[in-house]
Amino acid sequence: MQTKLLNFTDEHLQLAGELIRQGKLVAFPTETVYGLGANAFDEQAVLSTFTAKGRPSDNPLIVHIYDKSQVWQIAREVSADAQKIIDQIMPASITIVLPKRANVSDAITAGLDTVAIRMPKSAEARRFLEACQVPVTAPSANTSSRPSPTTWQRVAEDMDGKISAILCGEPCQVGIESTVLDLTHDEPLILRPGVVTPEQIESVLGKPVRVLTNPKEKVNSPGVKYKHYAPKVPMALDLSGDTAKLSGYYDTLVKQGLNPVLLVEDVSAFGGRNVHPIGTTDEQVAQNLFENLRILEQSYNYIIASYTSKTSFATSILNRLTRSASNNII
Ligand code: AMP
Ligand code: MG
């Protein structure tokens, strides 16, 4: 299959929308990461998403909308809490999990009775979704288990020849995936942390929000159990920023014949060793995180990342870093 590269002209947007309505796959930018779009009301199209990504079929998909009224095409109940999030936070980098309508395919929800819904903040994403006219399922547009793509070029790296088109927009501003908030119980539960923090959600809902901390806890969000965001080379994660410790770890790897790189805040602190800046603010770190992993895996065979920020947003970034490093915290 030849993958078309489309731009944000009216003509290309119309074509992208038509391809979606014909049951084809189109990748598109959002403010978080690039998504792999399919018509949510076309089961075959939805199923082909799993094939293109190599995604396990028990990992459900998020349904994307451009207009708040579309929530009712997908959800059978909208609680008072959900209505507050819809009114006061959306469009934003947040996904809400609600009871699903019967017409929402099990292929989307992995057989769950709930459905995940998101209205992206990105104007490009919403222009695309409007051109589609239907709700659009979209996981990140990468091969399963790989770091999510934050530029259209990285989408092409994983998806060229496997999907009908890539809508080529701006690099993603946020860089990590949406906050997933389960609103199907009285107690709101964050299943996946993101740029929208528990504190922001609590201030809108006026009640405490729980954050899922133990991924082994039995919850209905299968996605949290899989290997994720992993570069092609092994990775270690340090939370202390201790330069002597990091240099020592690096030197040990060199003695083993490896060619490592330090992904760190202060690149000037490591003598002649291979270094790459992780960023100096949480926003920068998140925005470049997956791109950095994809750049570094090409030239080095071990990544040592160090990140010391302790803010609420940093917790979400650490969630991704920890999984990228397959829990190898040093
Ligand atoms: P991705 O599309 O790769 O960003 O992953 C989507 C995330 O949303 C995964 O962690 C899924 O487990 C989660 N998700 C999607 N639908 C549901 C649902 N109905 N209930 C709980 N979590 C969901
Ligand atoms: Mg993903």
PDB file of C-alpha atoms and ligand atoms in Angstrom, residues 33-34 53 55 59 138-149 177 192 228-229, ligand 2:
ATOM      1  CA  VAL A  33       1.124  12.486  20.226  1.00  0.00           C
ATOM      2  CA  TYR A  34       0.158  11.510  16.647  1.00  0.00           C
ATOM      3  CA  LYS A  53       0.206  -1.429  15.038  1.00  0.00           C
ATOM      4  CA  ARG A  55      -1.490  -4.035  19.140  1.00  0.00           C
ATOM      5  CA  ASN A  59      -6.036  -3.071  24.782  1.00  0.00           C
ATOM      6  CA  ALA A 138      -7.095   6.556  17.605  1.00  0.00           C
ATOM      7  CA  PRO A 139      -4.289   4.886  19.509  1.00  0.00           C
ATOM      8  CA  SER A 140      -0.815   6.407  19.195  1.00  0.00           C
ATOM      9  CA  ALA A 141       0.436   5.983  15.597  1.00  0.00           C
ATOM     10  CA  ASN A 142       3.471   3.832  16.444  1.00  0.00           C
ATOM     11  CA  THR A 143       4.206   0.141  16.202  1.00  0.00           C
ATOM     12  CA  SER A 144       3.008  -1.371  19.494  1.00  0.00           C
ATOM     13  CA  SER A 145       5.489  -1.120  22.414  1.00  0.00           C
ATOM     14  CA  ARG A 146       7.600   1.592  20.686  1.00  0.00           C
ATOM     15  CA  PRO A 147       7.855   5.239  21.818  1.00  0.00           C
ATOM     16  CA  SER A 148       4.855   7.253  20.599  1.00  0.00           C
ATOM     17  CA  PRO A 149       5.477   9.474  17.532  1.00  0.00           C
ATOM     18  CA  GLU A 177      -0.350  10.874  25.981  1.00  0.00           C
ATOM     19  CA  ARG A 192      -2.919   6.959  33.219  1.00  0.00           C
ATOM     20  CA  HIS A 228       5.314   0.446  26.330  1.00  0.00           C
ATOM     21  CA  TYR A 229       7.317   3.408  25.040  1.00  0.00           C
TER      22      TYR A 229
HETATM   23 MG    MG B   2       0.128   4.089  22.649  1.00  0.00          MG
END
